[in-house]
Coordinates of C-alpha atoms and ligand atoms in Angstrom, one line a residue:
M1 CA 0.1 0.1 0.0
Q2 CA 1.2 3.5 -0.7
D3 CA 0.2 6.3 0.9
T4 CA -0.2 10.2 0.0
C5 CA 3.6 10.9 0.6
L6 CA 4.8 7.8 -1.5
R7 CA 6.0 5.6 1.7
E8 CA 5.1 2.0 1.2
I9 CA 2.9 0.8 4.3
N10 CA 3.2 -3.2 5.0
Y11 CA 4.0 -3.3 8.4
L12 CA 1.4 -3.9 11.5
R13 CA 2.0 -3.7 15.0
V14 CA -0.6 -5.5 16.8
S15 CA -1.6 -4.5 20.1
V16 CA -3.1 -8.0 22.1
T17 CA -3.6 -6.5 25.0
D18 CA -3.8 -3.4 27.1
R19 CA -2.6 -5.5 30.5
C20 CA 0.8 -5.5 31.8
N21 CA 2.6 -7.6 34.7
M22 CA 4.9 -4.2 35.5
R23 CA 4.0 -0.2 35.6
C24 CA 7.1 1.4 34.2
V25 CA 7.1 4.9 35.3
Y26 CA 7.0 6.5 31.8
C27 CA 4.3 4.2 30.8
M28 CA 1.8 3.7 33.2
P29 CA -0.3 5.1 36.7
P30 CA 0.9 3.4 39.4
Q31 CA -2.3 1.9 39.7
G32 CA -2.8 0.7 35.9
V33 CA -4.6 1.9 33.6
K34 CA -8.7 1.1 33.6
H35 CA -8.9 -1.7 31.3
V36 CA -11.2 -2.1 28.3
S37 CA -14.3 -4.5 28.9
H38 CA -13.2 -8.7 28.0
E39 CA -15.9 -8.3 25.3
D40 CA -14.3 -4.9 23.8
I41 CA -11.0 -6.9 22.9
L42 CA -10.8 -8.6 20.0
R43 CA -10.7 -12.4 20.4
N44 CA -7.7 -14.4 18.8
E45 CA -9.7 -15.7 15.8
E46 CA -10.9 -12.1 15.2
M47 CA -7.3 -10.5 15.7
A48 CA -6.1 -13.2 13.3
R49 CA -9.0 -12.3 10.8
L50 CA -8.3 -8.9 10.7
V51 CA -4.6 -9.5 10.0
R52 CA -5.3 -11.7 7.2
A53 CA -7.3 -9.3 5.8
G54 CA -4.3 -6.8 6.4
S55 CA -2.2 -8.9 4.2
M56 CA -4.6 -8.7 1.5
A57 CA -4.0 -5.1 1.5
G58 CA -0.3 -5.1 1.4
I59 CA 1.0 -6.0 4.8
K60 CA 4.0 -8.6 5.2
K61 CA 5.2 -8.0 8.6
V62 CA 3.4 -8.3 12.1
R63 CA 4.6 -6.7 15.1
I64 CA 2.8 -8.5 18.7
T65 CA 3.0 -5.9 21.4
G66 CA 0.9 -4.4 24.0
G67 CA 0.7 -3.8 26.8
E68 CA 2.6 -6.9 27.8
P69 CA 1.2 -9.4 25.2
L70 CA 2.5 -12.2 27.0
V71 CA 0.2 -11.9 29.6
R72 CA -2.3 -12.9 26.9
K73 CA -3.9 -16.1 27.0
G74 CA -3.8 -17.9 23.5
L75 CA -0.9 -15.9 22.5
V76 CA 0.8 -19.0 21.0
G77 CA -2.2 -20.1 19.0
L78 CA -2.7 -16.5 17.6
V79 CA 1.0 -16.3 16.8
E80 CA 0.4 -19.9 14.8
S81 CA -2.7 -18.3 12.6
I82 CA -0.7 -14.9 11.7
S83 CA 2.3 -17.5 10.5
L84 CA -0.1 -19.6 8.7
I85 CA -0.7 -16.4 6.2
P86 CA 1.1 -16.8 3.0
E87 CA 1.8 -12.9 2.5
I88 CA 3.2 -12.9 5.9
D89 CA 7.2 -12.9 6.0
D90 CA 7.8 -11.9 9.7
I91 CA 6.3 -12.3 13.0
A92 CA 8.1 -10.6 15.8
L93 CA 7.3 -9.7 19.6
T94 CA 8.1 -6.8 21.8
T95 CA 8.0 -7.9 25.7
N96 CA 9.4 -7.4 28.8
G97 CA 10.7 -10.1 28.9
V98 CA 9.7 -11.9 32.1
L99 CA 7.1 -14.4 30.8
L100 CA 10.0 -15.4 27.9
P101 CA 11.3 -18.2 29.8
A102 CA 7.8 -20.1 29.9
A103 CA 6.3 -19.3 26.7
G104 CA 9.6 -19.0 24.2
K105 CA 10.0 -22.3 23.2
E106 CA 6.1 -22.5 22.2
L107 CA 6.2 -19.2 20.3
K108 CA 9.0 -20.1 18.6
T109 CA 7.5 -23.3 17.2
A110 CA 4.7 -21.4 16.5
G111 CA 6.3 -19.3 14.2
L112 CA 7.8 -16.5 15.9
R113 CA 10.8 -15.3 14.3
R114 CA 12.4 -12.2 16.9
V115 CA 12.3 -10.6 20.4
N116 CA 12.6 -7.5 21.3
I117 CA 13.2 -7.0 25.0
S118 CA 12.6 -4.0 27.1
L119 CA 15.3 -3.6 29.6
D120 CA 16.2 0.5 31.2
T121 CA 19.0 -0.8 33.4
L122 CA 21.2 -3.6 34.4
D123 CA 20.9 -2.3 38.7
P124 CA 18.1 -4.8 40.3
E125 CA 17.3 -1.5 42.6
L126 CA 16.9 0.9 39.8
F127 CA 15.1 -1.8 37.9
R128 CA 12.4 -2.4 40.8
F129 CA 11.9 1.5 41.0
I130 CA 11.3 1.8 37.0
T131 CA 8.8 -0.9 36.3
R132 CA 7.8 -0.6 39.8
K133 CA 6.5 -4.7 40.1
G134 CA 9.7 -6.0 37.9
N135 CA 12.2 -8.4 38.9
F136 CA 15.8 -7.9 37.1
K137 CA 16.6 -11.2 37.2
E138 CA 13.5 -12.6 35.7
V139 CA 13.8 -10.3 32.8
W140 CA 17.4 -11.4 32.5
R141 CA 16.9 -14.9 32.3
G142 CA 14.1 -14.0 29.8
I143 CA 17.4 -12.3 27.3
E144 CA 19.5 -15.3 28.0
V145 CA 16.5 -17.3 27.1
A146 CA 15.5 -15.6 23.8
L147 CA 19.1 -16.3 23.0
E148 CA 19.5 -19.6 23.6
L149 CA 16.1 -20.0 21.4
G150 CA 17.8 -18.2 18.5
L151 CA 15.2 -15.7 18.2
H152 CA 17.6 -13.4 16.5
P153 CA 18.4 -10.8 16.1
V154 CA 17.7 -10.1 20.2
K155 CA 17.3 -6.4 20.4
L156 CA 17.0 -4.3 23.6
N157 CA 15.0 -2.0 24.3
T158 CA 16.5 0.7 26.3
V159 CA 14.6 4.2 27.2
V160 CA 16.9 7.0 28.8
M161 CA 16.0 9.0 31.0
K162 CA 18.1 12.0 33.2
G163 CA 18.9 11.5 36.4
F164 CA 18.0 7.9 36.3
N165 CA 19.7 5.6 33.9
D166 CA 21.6 8.0 31.7
G167 CA 24.9 6.7 34.3
E168 CA 24.6 3.4 32.8
I169 CA 24.7 4.3 29.2
K170 CA 28.4 2.7 28.6
D171 CA 27.3 -0.6 30.3
L172 CA 24.2 -1.0 28.8
A173 CA 26.2 -0.2 25.4
A174 CA 29.1 -2.4 26.3
L175 CA 26.6 -5.7 26.6
T176 CA 27.3 -5.4 23.1
M177 CA 30.7 -6.5 23.3
K178 CA 30.0 -9.4 25.4
Y179 CA 26.5 -11.2 23.5
P180 CA 25.3 -10.8 20.2
L181 CA 22.8 -8.1 21.0
H182 CA 21.4 -4.9 19.6
V183 CA 20.8 -2.4 22.4
R184 CA 18.7 0.2 21.1
F185 CA 18.4 3.4 22.8
I186 CA 15.2 5.1 22.9
E187 CA 14.4 9.1 23.5
L188 CA 12.0 9.3 26.2
M189 CA 8.6 10.2 24.9
P190 CA 6.1 12.4 26.5
V191 CA 3.0 10.3 26.1
G192 CA -0.8 10.3 27.8
A193 CA -0.3 9.7 31.4
S194 CA 3.2 9.6 31.6
D195 CA 3.1 13.3 30.1
S196 CA 3.9 15.0 33.7
W197 CA 7.0 12.2 34.5
T198 CA 8.7 12.4 31.0
A199 CA 8.8 16.5 31.7
G200 CA 12.8 17.7 32.3
R201 CA 13.9 13.8 32.0
H202 CA 14.3 13.8 28.2
I203 CA 18.0 13.2 26.5
P204 CA 18.2 13.7 22.9
A205 CA 19.8 10.5 20.9
S206 CA 22.8 12.8 20.1
E207 CA 23.9 13.0 23.5
I208 CA 23.4 9.5 24.5
R209 CA 25.9 9.0 21.4
Q210 CA 28.2 11.4 22.9
S211 CA 28.3 9.7 26.3
I212 CA 29.1 6.1 24.4
E213 CA 31.9 7.6 22.3
L214 CA 33.5 9.8 25.1
E215 CA 33.5 6.3 27.6
L216 CA 34.1 3.4 24.8
G217 CA 35.3 5.3 21.8
G218 CA 34.0 6.0 18.4
L219 CA 31.0 4.3 16.9
I220 CA 31.1 2.5 13.3
N221 CA 28.0 2.5 10.9
A222 CA 26.6 -0.6 10.9
H223 CA 24.0 -2.8 8.9
R224 CA 20.3 -2.9 10.2
P225 CA 20.2 -6.2 11.9
C226 CA 16.8 -7.5 10.3
G227 CA 13.7 -5.6 11.0
N228 CA 12.2 -2.3 9.4
G229 CA 12.6 0.0 12.4
P230 CA 13.4 3.4 12.8
A231 CA 16.5 3.0 14.9
R232 CA 19.9 3.7 13.3
Y233 CA 22.6 1.3 13.9
Y234 CA 26.2 1.7 14.8
R235 CA 28.8 -0.8 16.7
L236 CA 31.8 -0.6 18.6
P237 CA 35.4 -2.0 17.2
G238 CA 35.0 -5.8 17.9
S239 CA 31.5 -6.2 19.0
Q240 CA 28.7 -9.0 18.6
G241 CA 25.8 -6.8 18.1
T242 CA 24.7 -3.7 17.2
I243 CA 23.5 -0.1 18.9
G244 CA 20.8 1.7 17.8
F245 CA 19.3 5.1 18.2
I246 CA 15.8 6.2 17.7
S247 CA 15.1 9.1 18.2
A248 CA 11.3 10.5 17.9
V249 CA 11.6 13.6 20.0
S250 CA 14.7 15.3 18.4
D251 CA 14.7 13.9 14.8
H252 CA 11.9 12.3 13.7
F253 CA 11.9 9.5 11.3
C254 CA 8.1 9.4 9.8
K255 CA 9.4 10.4 6.1
N256 CA 10.5 6.7 6.4
C257 CA 7.6 5.2 8.3
N258 CA 6.0 1.8 7.1
R259 CA 3.5 1.1 9.7
L260 CA 0.3 0.8 10.9
R261 CA -1.2 -0.1 14.0
L262 CA -4.1 -2.0 15.4
T263 CA -5.4 -1.8 18.8
A264 CA -6.5 -4.5 21.1
E265 CA -9.8 -3.4 20.7
G266 CA -9.4 -3.9 16.8
M267 CA -9.1 0.3 16.1
I268 CA -6.3 0.6 13.0
R269 CA -4.1 3.7 13.9
P270 CA -2.4 5.2 11.5
C271 CA 0.0 6.8 13.6
L272 CA 1.1 6.5 17.2
Y273 CA 0.6 10.4 18.2
S274 CA -2.4 11.1 16.2
G275 CA -6.2 9.9 17.9
K276 CA -7.7 9.0 14.1
E277 CA -8.6 5.8 14.6
I278 CA -11.0 3.2 12.0
D279 CA -13.3 1.3 13.9
A280 CA -12.7 -2.4 12.3
R281 CA -14.2 -3.9 15.1
T282 CA -17.9 -3.4 14.5
P283 CA -17.7 -4.0 10.7
L284 CA -15.9 -7.6 11.7
R285 CA -18.7 -8.7 14.5
K286 CA -21.4 -7.5 11.7
G287 CA -20.0 -10.0 9.2
A288 CA -17.9 -7.8 7.2
G289 CA -16.3 -10.2 4.5
E290 CA -12.3 -9.8 4.1
A291 CA -12.4 -7.4 1.2
E292 CA -14.1 -4.9 2.9
L293 CA -12.0 -5.2 5.9
A294 CA -9.0 -5.0 3.7
G295 CA -10.7 -1.5 2.5
L296 CA -10.3 -0.5 6.1
F297 CA -6.6 -0.8 5.6
R298 CA -6.4 1.0 2.6
Q299 CA -8.4 4.0 4.5
A300 CA -6.1 3.9 7.4
V301 CA -3.3 4.3 4.6
S302 CA -4.9 7.1 2.8
V303 CA -5.5 9.2 6.2
K304 CA -1.6 8.5 7.6
P305 CA -0.3 12.0 8.5
E306 CA 3.0 12.9 6.9
R307 CA 4.3 13.2 10.2
H308 CA 3.5 13.4 13.8
D309 CA 3.9 16.8 15.8
I310 CA 4.7 15.8 19.1
D311 CA 6.6 19.0 20.4
A312 CA 2.7 20.0 20.1
G313 CA 1.9 17.2 22.8
W314 CA 0.2 13.8 23.1
Q315 CA -2.7 14.1 20.3
D316 CA -4.7 11.5 22.0
E317 CA -6.3 12.1 25.2
K318 CA -8.1 9.2 25.9
R319 CA -5.2 6.4 25.2
I320 CA -1.7 5.9 26.6
M321 CA 1.1 4.3 25.1
S322 CA 0.4 0.6 26.8
Q323 CA -2.9 1.1 25.2
I324 CA -2.3 1.7 21.5
G325 CA 0.8 -0.7 21.7
G326 CA 3.9 0.7 22.0
Ligands
SAM401 N1 5.7 -4.4 27.8 C1 6.2 -4.3 26.3 C2 7.6 -4.0 26.6 O1 7.5 -3.0 27.7 O2 8.7 -4.3 25.8 C3 5.7 -3.8 25.2 C4 5.1 -2.8 25.1 S1 5.5 -1.4 25.9 C5 4.5 -0.1 25.3 C6 6.7 -1.3 24.1 C7 8.0 -0.2 24.3 O3 7.8 1.1 24.6 C8 8.8 -0.4 25.3 O4 10.0 -0.7 25.1 C9 8.8 0.6 26.4 O5 9.9 0.7 27.1 C10 8.4 1.8 25.3 N2 8.0 2.9 26.1 C11 6.5 3.0 27.0 N3 6.5 4.2 27.2 C12 7.5 5.1 26.4 C13 8.2 6.6 26.6 N4 6.9 7.2 27.3 N5 8.9 6.9 25.8 C14 9.6 6.0 25.4 N6 9.4 4.8 25.1 C15 8.3 4.2 25.9
SF4_402 FE1 4.4 -2.8 30.9 FE2 5.7 -2.2 28.5 FE3 4.4 -0.5 29.5 FE4 6.4 -1.2 30.9 S1 6.4 -0.6 29.0 S2 4.5 -0.7 31.6 S3 6.2 -3.5 30.5 S4 3.4 -2.0 28.7

């Protein structure tokens, strides 16, 4: 599918749940979010049907996210159904990693190719503070399991926050020397319920890079380790993995955006930052055929904004990141 800016849109991020077993300070309020009712969340068959319809319109790659996707029941079956769609050639997962040791093997057998795991710190106490509920050891085990299962490239998502983990940038970057891990430093974004928390804690990607180069030496350009995300990749000489930077705030990457999002309630979103949504659940439940559902994906592409305006603040009062699918 081509949008009005001639971008090729072939990637769908599917949020399978708005629930999570953590409460990261920049993502959710301490009490969690008011959950969408069970009936409003798409069933696995409904999600698979929408992905199939999307594939008829031109979707080729799928990332499963949330909330925490691994808390959703029947996720293995959903991955299997998606992997049976002939046009889909890549299924990836973004997770906090806690439940990967339990679910990783079955997910791989079902067709999952690769994972991104979120890890903001190597300090167990700070980890507990940032995630409010998490246990560092469990997540580290999740990363080891991902490597053992060969869910390559295994990427780590690290959100950098001034005064919290900025002193650890070097240690996190140095993981790429010891392990075949791809550490992506993500600029903290002002999103929804976390707006007040994020103020003043943002560090631009250029500064993150400078601090790595000061401590560990110059970075060299590297190939993108599979996938189609917005990161720019580099490596340290002699490393096994790469270092990526995702600068959503200081240097937006909208001109290369190739994605649509599907929320757990069946809304197609053309852009993370815009409140625009196309309701696919109502027609789906009224019995719409595949061609009609595919048309909704084309409609979403036709209204995809040229770029986000993050500086103007989060555009969608109703939702936060975990509800849209980060
Ligand atoms: N629960 C899974 C996880 O944590 O990987 C998947 C969903 S989470 C919303 C997806 C990604 O969004 C995570 O890497 C998380 O760090 C990132 N994220 C959430 N809120 C953010 C914010 N305010 N700024 C930057 N990244 C954020
Ligand atoms: Fe949960 Fe992921 Fe949000 Fe953390 S970033 S609260 S793990 S959805």
